Coordinates of C-alpha atoms in Angstrom, one line a residue:
X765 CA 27.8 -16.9 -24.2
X766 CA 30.9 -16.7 -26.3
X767 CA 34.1 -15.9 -24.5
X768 CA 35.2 -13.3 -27.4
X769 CA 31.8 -11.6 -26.3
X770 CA 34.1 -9.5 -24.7
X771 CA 37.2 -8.9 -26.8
X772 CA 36.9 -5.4 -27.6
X773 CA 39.2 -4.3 -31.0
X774 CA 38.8 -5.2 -34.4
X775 CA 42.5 -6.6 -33.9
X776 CA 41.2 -8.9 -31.1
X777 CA 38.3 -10.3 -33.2
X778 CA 40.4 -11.0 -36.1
X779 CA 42.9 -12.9 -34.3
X780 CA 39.7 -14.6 -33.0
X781 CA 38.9 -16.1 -36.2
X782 CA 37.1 -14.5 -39.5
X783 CA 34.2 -16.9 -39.2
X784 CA 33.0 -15.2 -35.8
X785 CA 30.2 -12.9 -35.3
X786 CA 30.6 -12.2 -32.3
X787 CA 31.9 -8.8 -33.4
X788 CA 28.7 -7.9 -35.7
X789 CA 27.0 -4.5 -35.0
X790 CA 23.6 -6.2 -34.3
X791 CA 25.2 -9.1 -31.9
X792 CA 27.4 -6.4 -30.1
X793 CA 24.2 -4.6 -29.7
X794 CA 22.4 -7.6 -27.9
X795 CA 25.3 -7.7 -25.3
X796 CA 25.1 -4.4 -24.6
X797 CA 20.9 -4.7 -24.2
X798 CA 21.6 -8.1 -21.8
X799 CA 24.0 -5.9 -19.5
X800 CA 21.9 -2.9 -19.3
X801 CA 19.1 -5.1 -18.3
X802 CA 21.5 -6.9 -15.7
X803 CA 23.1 -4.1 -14.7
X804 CA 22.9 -3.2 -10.4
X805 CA 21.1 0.3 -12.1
X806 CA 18.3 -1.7 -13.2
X807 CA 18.1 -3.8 -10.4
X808 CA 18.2 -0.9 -8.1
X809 CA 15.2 0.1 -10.6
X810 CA 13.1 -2.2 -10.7
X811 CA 13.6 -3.4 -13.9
X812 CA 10.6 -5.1 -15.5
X813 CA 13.1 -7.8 -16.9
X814 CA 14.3 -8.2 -13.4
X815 CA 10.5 -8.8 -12.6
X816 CA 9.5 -10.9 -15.5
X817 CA 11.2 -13.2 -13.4
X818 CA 8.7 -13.9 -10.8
X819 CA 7.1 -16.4 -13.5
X820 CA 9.2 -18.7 -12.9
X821 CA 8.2 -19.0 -9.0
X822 CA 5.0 -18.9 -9.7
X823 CA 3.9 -15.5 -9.0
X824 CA 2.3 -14.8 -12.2
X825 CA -1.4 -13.5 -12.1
X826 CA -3.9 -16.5 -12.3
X827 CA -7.4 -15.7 -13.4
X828 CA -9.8 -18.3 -12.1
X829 CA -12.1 -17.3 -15.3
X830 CA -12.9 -14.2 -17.2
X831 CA -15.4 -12.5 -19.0
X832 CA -16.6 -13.2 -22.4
X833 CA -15.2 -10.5 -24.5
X834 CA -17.7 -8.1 -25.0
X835 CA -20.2 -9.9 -23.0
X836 CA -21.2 -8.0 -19.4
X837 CA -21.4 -10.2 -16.6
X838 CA -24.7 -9.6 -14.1
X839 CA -24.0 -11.1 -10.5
X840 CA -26.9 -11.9 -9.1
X841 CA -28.5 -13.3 -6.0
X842 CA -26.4 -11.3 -3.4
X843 CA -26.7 -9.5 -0.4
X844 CA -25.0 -6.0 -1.2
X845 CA -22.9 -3.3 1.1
X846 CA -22.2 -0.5 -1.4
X847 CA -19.4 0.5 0.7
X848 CA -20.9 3.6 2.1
X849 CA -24.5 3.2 3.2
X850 CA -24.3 1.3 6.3
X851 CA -27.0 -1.7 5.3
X852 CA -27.5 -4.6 3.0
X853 CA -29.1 -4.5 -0.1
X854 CA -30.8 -7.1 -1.4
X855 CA -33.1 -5.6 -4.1
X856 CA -30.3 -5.0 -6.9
X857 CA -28.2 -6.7 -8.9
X858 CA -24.5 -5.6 -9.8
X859 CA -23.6 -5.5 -14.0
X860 CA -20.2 -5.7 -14.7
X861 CA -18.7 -4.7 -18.3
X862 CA -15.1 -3.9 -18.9
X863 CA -13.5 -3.5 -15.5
X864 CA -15.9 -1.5 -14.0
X865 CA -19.6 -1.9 -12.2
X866 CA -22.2 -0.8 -15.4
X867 CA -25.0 -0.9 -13.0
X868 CA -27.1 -1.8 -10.0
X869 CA -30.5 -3.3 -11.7
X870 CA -33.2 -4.0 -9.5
X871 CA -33.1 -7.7 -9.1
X872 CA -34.2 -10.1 -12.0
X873 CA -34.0 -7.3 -14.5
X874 CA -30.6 -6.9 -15.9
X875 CA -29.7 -7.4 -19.3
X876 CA -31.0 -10.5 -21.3
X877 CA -27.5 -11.1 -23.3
X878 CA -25.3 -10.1 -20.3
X879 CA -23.8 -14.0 -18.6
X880 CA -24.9 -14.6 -14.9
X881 CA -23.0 -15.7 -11.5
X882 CA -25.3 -17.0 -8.9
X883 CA -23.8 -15.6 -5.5
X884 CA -26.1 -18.3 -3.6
X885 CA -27.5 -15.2 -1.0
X886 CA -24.2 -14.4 -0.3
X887 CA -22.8 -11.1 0.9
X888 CA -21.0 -8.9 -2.2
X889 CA -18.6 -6.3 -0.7
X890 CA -16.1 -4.1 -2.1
X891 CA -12.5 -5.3 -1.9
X892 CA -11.1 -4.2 1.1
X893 CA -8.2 -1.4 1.3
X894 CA -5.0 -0.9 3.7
X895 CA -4.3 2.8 3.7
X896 CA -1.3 2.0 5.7
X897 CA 0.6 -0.4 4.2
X898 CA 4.6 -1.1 3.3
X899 CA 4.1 -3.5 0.3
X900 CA 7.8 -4.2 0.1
X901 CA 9.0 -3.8 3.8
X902 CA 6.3 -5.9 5.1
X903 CA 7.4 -9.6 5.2
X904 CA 11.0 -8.8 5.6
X905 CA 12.8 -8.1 8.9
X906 CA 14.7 -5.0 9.3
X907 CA 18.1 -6.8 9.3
X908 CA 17.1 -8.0 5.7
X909 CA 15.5 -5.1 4.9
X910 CA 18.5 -2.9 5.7
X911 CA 21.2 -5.6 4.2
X912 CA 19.9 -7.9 1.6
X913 CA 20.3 -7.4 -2.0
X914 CA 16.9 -5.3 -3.1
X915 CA 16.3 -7.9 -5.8
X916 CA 15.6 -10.5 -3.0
X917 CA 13.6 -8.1 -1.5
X918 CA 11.5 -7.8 -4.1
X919 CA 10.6 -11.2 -5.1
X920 CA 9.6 -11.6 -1.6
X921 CA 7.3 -8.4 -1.8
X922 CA 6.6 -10.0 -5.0
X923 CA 4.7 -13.4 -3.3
X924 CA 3.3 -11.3 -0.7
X925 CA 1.4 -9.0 -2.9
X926 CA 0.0 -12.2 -4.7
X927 CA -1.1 -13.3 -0.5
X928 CA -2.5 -9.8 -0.2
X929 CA -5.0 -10.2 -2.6
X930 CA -6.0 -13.1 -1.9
X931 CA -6.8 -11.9 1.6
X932 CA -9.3 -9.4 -0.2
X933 CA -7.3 -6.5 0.0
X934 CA -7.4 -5.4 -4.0
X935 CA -5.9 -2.1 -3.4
X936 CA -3.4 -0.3 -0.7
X937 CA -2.1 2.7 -0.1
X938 CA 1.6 2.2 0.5
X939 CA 3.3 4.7 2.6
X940 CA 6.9 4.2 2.2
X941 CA 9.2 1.8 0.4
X942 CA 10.7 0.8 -3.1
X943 CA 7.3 0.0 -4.4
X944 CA 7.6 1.2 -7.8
X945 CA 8.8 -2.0 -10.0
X946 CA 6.5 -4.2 -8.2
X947 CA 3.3 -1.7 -8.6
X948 CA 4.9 -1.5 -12.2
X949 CA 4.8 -5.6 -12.5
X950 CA 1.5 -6.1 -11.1
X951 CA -0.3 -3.6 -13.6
X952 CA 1.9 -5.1 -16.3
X953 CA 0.4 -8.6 -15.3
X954 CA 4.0 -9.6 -14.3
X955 CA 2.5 -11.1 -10.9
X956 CA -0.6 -11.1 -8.9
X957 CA -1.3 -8.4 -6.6
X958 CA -3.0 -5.6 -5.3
X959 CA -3.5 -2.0 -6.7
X960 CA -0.8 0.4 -5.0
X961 CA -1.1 3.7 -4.6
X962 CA 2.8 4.4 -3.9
X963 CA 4.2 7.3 -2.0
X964 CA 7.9 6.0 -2.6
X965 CA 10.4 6.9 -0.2
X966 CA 9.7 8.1 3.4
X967 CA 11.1 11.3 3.4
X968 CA 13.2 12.4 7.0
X969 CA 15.4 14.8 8.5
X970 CA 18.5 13.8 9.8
X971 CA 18.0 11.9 12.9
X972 CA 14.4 11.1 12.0
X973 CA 12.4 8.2 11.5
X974 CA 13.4 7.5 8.5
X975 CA 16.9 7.4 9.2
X976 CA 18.2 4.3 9.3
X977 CA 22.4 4.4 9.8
X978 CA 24.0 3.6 12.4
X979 CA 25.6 6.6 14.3
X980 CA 29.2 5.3 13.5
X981 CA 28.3 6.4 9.6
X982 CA 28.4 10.0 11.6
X983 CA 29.3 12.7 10.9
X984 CA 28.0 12.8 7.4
X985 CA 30.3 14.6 4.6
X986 CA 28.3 16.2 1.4
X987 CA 30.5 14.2 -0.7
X988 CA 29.9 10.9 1.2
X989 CA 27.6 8.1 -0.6
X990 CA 24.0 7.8 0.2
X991 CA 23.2 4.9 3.2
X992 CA 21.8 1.7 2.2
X993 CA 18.4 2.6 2.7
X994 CA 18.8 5.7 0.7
X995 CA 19.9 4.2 -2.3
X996 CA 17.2 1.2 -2.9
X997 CA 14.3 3.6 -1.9
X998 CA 13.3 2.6 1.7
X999 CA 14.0 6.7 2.7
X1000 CA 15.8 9.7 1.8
X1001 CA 16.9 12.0 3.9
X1002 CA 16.7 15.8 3.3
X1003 CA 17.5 19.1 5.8
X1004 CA 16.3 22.6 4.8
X1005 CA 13.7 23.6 2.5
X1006 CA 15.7 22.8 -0.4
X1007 CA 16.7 19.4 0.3
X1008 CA 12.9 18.8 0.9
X1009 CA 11.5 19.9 -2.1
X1010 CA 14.7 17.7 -4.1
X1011 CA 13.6 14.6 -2.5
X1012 CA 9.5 15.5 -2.6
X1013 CA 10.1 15.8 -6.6
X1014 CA 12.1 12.9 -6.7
X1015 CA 9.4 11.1 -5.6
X1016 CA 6.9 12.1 -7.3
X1017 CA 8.9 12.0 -10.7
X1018 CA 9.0 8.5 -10.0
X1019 CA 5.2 8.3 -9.8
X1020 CA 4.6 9.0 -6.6
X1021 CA 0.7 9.2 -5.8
X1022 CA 1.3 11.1 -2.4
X1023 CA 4.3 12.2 -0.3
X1024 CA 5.0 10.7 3.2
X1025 CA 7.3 13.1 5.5
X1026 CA 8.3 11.9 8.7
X1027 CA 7.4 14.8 11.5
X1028 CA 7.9 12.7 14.8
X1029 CA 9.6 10.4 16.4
X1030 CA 8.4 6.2 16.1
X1031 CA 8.2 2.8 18.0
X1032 CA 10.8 1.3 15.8
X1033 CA 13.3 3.6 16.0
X1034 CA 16.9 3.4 17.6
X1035 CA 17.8 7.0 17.7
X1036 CA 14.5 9.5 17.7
X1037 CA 13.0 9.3 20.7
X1038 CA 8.8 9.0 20.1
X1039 CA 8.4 12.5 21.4
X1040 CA 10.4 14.5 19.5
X1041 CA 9.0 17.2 16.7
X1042 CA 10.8 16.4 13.0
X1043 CA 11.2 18.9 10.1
X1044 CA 10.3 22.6 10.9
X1045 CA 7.2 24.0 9.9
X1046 CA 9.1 26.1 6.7
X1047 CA 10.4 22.4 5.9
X1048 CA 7.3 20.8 5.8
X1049 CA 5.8 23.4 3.9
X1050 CA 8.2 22.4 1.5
X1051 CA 6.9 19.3 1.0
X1052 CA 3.4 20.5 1.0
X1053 CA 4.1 23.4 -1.8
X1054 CA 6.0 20.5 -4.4
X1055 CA 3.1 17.7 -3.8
X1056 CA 0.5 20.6 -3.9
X1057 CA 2.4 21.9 -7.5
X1058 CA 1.7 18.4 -8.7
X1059 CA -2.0 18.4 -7.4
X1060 CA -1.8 15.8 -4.7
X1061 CA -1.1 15.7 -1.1
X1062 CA 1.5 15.1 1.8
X1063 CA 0.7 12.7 4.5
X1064 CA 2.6 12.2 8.1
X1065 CA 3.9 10.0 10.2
X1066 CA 3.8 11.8 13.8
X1067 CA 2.3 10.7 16.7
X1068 CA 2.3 13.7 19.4
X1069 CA -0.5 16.6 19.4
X1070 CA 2.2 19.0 19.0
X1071 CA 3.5 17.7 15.8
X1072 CA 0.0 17.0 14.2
X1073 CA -0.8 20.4 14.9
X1074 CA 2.3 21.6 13.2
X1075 CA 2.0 19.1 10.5
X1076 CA -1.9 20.7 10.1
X1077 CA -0.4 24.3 9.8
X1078 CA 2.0 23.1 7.1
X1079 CA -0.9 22.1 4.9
X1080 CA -0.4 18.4 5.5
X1081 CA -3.9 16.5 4.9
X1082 CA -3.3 13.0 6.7
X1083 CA -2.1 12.2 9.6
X1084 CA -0.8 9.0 10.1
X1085 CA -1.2 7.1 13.6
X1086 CA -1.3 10.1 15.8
X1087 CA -2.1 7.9 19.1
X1088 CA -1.1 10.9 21.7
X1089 CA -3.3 13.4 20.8
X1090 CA -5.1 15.5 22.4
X1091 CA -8.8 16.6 22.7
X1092 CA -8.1 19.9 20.9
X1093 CA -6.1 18.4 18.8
X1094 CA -8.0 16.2 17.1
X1095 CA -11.2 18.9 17.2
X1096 CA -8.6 20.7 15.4
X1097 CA -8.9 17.6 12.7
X1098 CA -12.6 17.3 12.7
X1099 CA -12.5 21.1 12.2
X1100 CA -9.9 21.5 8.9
X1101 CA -11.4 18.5 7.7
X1102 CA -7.9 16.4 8.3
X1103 CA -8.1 12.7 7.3
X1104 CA -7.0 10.4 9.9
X1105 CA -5.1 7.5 9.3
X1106 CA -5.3 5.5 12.6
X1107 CA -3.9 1.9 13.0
X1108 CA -5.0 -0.8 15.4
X1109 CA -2.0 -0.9 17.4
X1110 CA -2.9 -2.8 20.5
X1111 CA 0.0 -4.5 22.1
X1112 CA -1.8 -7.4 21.6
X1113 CA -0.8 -10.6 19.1
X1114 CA -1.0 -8.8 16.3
X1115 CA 1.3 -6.1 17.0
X1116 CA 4.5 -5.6 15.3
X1117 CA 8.0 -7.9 16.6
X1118 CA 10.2 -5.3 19.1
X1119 CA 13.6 -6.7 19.7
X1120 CA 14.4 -4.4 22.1
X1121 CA 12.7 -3.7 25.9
X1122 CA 12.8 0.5 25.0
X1123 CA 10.8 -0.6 21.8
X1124 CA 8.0 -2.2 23.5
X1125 CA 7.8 0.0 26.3
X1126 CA 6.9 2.6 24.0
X1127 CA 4.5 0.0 21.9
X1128 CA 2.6 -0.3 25.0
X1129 CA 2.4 3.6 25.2
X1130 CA 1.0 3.4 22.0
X1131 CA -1.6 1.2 22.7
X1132 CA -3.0 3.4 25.7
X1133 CA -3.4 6.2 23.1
X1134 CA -4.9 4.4 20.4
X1135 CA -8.0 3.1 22.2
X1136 CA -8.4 7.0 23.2
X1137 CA -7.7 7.8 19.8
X1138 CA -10.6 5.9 18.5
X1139 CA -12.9 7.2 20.7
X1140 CA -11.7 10.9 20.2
X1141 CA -12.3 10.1 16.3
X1142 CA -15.5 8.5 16.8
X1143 CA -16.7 11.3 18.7
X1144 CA -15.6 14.1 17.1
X1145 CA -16.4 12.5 13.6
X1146 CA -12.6 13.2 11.9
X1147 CA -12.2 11.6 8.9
X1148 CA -10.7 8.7 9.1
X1149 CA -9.9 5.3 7.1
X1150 CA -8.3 1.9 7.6
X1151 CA -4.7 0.6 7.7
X1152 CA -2.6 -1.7 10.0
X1153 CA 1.4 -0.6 9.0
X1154 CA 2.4 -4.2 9.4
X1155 CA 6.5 -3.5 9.0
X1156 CA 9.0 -5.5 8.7
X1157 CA 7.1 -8.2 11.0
X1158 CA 7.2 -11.5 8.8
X1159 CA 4.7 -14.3 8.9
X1160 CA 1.9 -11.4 10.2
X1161 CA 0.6 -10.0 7.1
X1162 CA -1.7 -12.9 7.3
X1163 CA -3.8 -11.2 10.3
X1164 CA -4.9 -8.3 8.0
X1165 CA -8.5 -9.2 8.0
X1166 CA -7.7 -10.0 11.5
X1167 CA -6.8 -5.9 12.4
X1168 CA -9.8 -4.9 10.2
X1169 CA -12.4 -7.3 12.3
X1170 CA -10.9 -6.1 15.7
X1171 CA -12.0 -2.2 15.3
X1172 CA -15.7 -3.6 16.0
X1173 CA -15.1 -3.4 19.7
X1174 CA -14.9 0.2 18.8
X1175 CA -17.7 0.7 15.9
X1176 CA -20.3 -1.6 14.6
X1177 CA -19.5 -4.2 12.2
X1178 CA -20.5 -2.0 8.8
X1179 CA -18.9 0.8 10.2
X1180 CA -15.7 -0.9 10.4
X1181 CA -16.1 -2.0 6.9
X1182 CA -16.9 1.6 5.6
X1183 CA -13.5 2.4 6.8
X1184 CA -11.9 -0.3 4.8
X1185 CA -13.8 0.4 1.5
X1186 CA -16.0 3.5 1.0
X1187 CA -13.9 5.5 3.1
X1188 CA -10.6 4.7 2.2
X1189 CA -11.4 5.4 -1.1
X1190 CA -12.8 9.1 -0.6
X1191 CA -9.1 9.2 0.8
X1192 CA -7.2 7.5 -2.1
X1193 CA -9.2 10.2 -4.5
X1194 CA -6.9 13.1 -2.6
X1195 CA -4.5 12.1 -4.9
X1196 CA -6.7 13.8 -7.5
X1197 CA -4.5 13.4 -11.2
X1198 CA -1.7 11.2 -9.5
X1199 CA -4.2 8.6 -8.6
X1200 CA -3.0 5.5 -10.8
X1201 CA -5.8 3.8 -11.9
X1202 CA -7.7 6.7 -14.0
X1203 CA -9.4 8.4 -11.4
X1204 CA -12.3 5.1 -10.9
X1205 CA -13.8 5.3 -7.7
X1206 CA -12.7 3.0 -5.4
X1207 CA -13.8 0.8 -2.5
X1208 CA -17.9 1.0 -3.2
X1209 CA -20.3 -1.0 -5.7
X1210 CA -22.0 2.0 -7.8
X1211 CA -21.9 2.7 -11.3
X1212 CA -19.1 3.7 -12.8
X1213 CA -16.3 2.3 -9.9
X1214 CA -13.9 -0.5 -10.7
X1215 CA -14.9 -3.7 -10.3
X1216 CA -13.1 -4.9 -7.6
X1217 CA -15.6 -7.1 -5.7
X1218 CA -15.9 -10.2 -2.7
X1219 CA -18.2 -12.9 -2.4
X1220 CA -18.0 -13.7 1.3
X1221 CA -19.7 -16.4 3.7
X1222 CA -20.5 -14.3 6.2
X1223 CA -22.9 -11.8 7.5
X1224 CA -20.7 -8.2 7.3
X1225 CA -23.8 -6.3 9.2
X1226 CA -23.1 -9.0 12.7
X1227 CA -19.6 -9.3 12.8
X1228 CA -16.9 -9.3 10.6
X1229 CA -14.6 -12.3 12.0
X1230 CA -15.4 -14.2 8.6
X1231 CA -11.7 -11.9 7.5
X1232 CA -9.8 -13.4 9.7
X1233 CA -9.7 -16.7 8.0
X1234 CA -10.0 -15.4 4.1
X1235 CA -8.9 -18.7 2.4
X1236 CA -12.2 -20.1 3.5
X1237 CA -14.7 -17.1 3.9
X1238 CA -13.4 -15.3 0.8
X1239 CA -15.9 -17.6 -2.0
X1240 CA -14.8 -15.0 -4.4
X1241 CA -12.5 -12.5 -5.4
X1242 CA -12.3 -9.9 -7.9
X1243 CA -10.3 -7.4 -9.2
X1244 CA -11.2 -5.3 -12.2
X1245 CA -13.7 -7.3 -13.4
X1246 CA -11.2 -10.2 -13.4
X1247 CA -12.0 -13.2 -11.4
X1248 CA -8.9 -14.5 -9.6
X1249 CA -10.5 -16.8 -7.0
X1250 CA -13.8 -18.6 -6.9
X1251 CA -14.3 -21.5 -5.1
X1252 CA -18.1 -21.4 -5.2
X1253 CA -18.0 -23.5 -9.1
X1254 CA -16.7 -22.3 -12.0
X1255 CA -19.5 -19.8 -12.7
X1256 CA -21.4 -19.3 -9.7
X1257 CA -23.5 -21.7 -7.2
X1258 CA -25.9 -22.1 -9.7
X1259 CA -24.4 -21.7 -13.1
X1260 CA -23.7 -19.5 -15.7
X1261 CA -27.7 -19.3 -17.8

């Protein structure tokens, strides 16, 4: 760039030299676009041009081959779990035609003109869906989450979003973070990923789970700057029904498809002990009132019987983990037709790195209730879907299919996949006209729901360990009709016809 870019008088410039257009409306104009797209605003953001960045790391969308414009494709010669009825189908074939599943035609009897994939007797599935998932606080540690510039934050939420797909996972429900710009760039095409339903920032009370300063930042003074955490997205704070309702319409005028408020205390936490009850009932309320205005819903994160029943009296329509309840409790779900957003938190490998000893102690608390929890939720038939809140754990994103597979010791193999397609999607419609992607069904092969489809080698109606090792098991993978992984041939096992 020219130095005299930044001279700023018609006196400067002349001195400069009269040949210069470095002062011209249009090139003074071009600075001042490069800076606002530079600027720590923008980055804070999200900016797009911040974003379009990821192609140079290789992070853009790749499509292993695409549909004939115009031309529906018919994949045939597949096994088929719809996503809801819990058996395989191998009568039908499944027509796609611009993004979305045309039809289910009995077997041999689709359209003439319409090109063909041979799935080789494969099983087709939906693509699978985390209802519990932190897009951009996933394969970051908290230190880096809490410290590091945002923009490096992204572009490693950025590569993980690409991984996440390729693990099967086309969509996700993401319930808290700065996931805006990157659910932004992935529907732009920017870079690969899945489809996010974002809830934006987790909304806490002071001394909740979502607040993340250190008690020397205390006391806090009105005209003090917001923490960290606060100011990139992760959370916001808010006290009183006012303050609520601000940081609820924040949210969702950022785009927010549902509202996370935080009404207990967590595992992670340094300062709310796991048994305490967050945000009063009027509070809650709050937030229930403003997502409700905007014809979507509030889910929480709370753990005790005490605050799900309190978050259930709010209005509150998902609970999320809720591993110490009780009986009554969760009858009380199964009763107001509460979803229930349980997560396999098992102590076990897979489980989320604790640095401290207080942290696991109550990780293995956890992990008592949540094989109860199951149980309760089986029996009393609550609503419930899959998610695994992997959080700022790096390096274990990549046992996603692994936490999916590991709820058949409590169901049977296509039950457990019900809860990762067909169901989860009856819960991602809650979001009623804030759902993102048009209202589509999700997470089921039936007419008229997008095309978001997996090829696997495996049998989904024995077992379901085929997930845990998806860059060999996963033959292919689509998302909205668009083929981003097949390593079956280029157009099925036996040819496109």
């Amino acid at each position: 760039m020219c130095a005299c870019a930044y001279l700023q008088t018609a006196e400067d410039h002349a001195h400069h030299g009269a040949g210069c257009r470095c002062g011209a409306p249009e090139t003074l104009a071009a600075f001042r676009r490069i800076e606002a797209h530079l600027s720590r605003r923008e980055l804070l953001g999200g900016a797009a041009a911040v974003m379009g960045l990821f192609a140079g790391f290789g992070l853009t969308p790749h499509t292993a081959w695409g549909q004939t414009a115009g031309q529906p494709l018919l994949i045939t010669n597949v096994r088929v779990f719809d996503g809801l009825t819990l058996r395989m189908r191998d009568d039908v074939d499944v027509l796609v035609e611009g993004g979305r599943i045309a039809a289910l035609p009995p077997r041999g009897e689709g359209p003439a003109d319409a090109a063909r994939f041979d799935g080789g007797g494969r099983a087709l599935i939906p693509g699978l869906i985390d209802c519990h998932w932190h897009a951009t606080l996933t394969s970051v540690s908290q230190m880096t989450a809490m410290s590091a510039d945002i923009a490096y934050v992204q572009f490693i939420a950025a590569r993980e979003a690409g991984e996440t797909v390729m693990r099967g996972f086309t969509t996700v429900r993401d319930t808290g973070g700065p996931a805006f710009a990157l659910k932004r760039a992935i529907d732009e095409g920017i870079c690969e990923g899945p489809r996010i339903f974002p809830s934006g920032a987790m909304i806490s009370q002071t001394a909740g789970h979502g607040d993340y300063r250190p008690v020397n930042h205390l006391p806090w003074a009105f005209r003090d700057p917001l923490s960290y955490a606060e100011e990139v997205g992760v959370s916001a704070l808010a006290d009183g029904r006012a303050a609520v309702l601000l940081r609820t319409r924040e949210q969702l005028m950022k785009g927010a498809s549902q509202i996370k408020l935080m009404a207990g205390g967590g595992v992670s936490s340094l300062y709310d002990p796991l048994d305490t009850m967050q945000f009063t009932l009027d509070e809650l309320r709050a937030g229930v009132e403003a997502a409700s205005d905007w014809g979507t819903y509030v889910c929480t994160h709370v753990y005790t019987a005490a605050g799900i029943r309190r978050s259930i009296e709010a209005g509150v329509k998902c609970i999320e983990h809720g591993q110490l309840a009780d009986e009554a409790t969760v009858k009380l779900m199964a009763d107001e037709g509460i979803w229930w957003s349980i997560q396999p938190f098992l102590a076990d490998e897979d489980a989320n790195v604790k640095a401290l000893p207080e942290q696991r102690t109550q990780q293995e608390y956890v992990a008592e209730g949540t094989v109860r929890a199951y149980e309760m939720m089986l029996h009393h038939r609550v609503k419930s879907a899959f998610g695994t809140d992997i959080l700022m754990s790096p390096g274990l994103a990549k046992t996603q299919g692994r936490q999916l597979a590991k709820l058949t010791r409590f169901m049977s193999p296509l039950e457990t996949l019900r809860h990762a397609t067909g169901r989860a999607g009856e819960l991602l419609a809650l979001s009623g006209e804030r759902a993102p992607y048009g209202g589509a069904p999700l997470g089921v092969i039936a007419p008229g729901a997008l095309a978001d489809l997996l090829i696997v080698d495996g049998e989904p109606d024995r077992d379901l360990t085929f997930l845990a090792d998806p860059d060999a098991s996963l033959r292919l993978i689509m998302k909205g009709g668009r083929v981003v992984k097949d390593t079956m041939s280029a157009r099925g096992e036996a040819g496109a016809q």
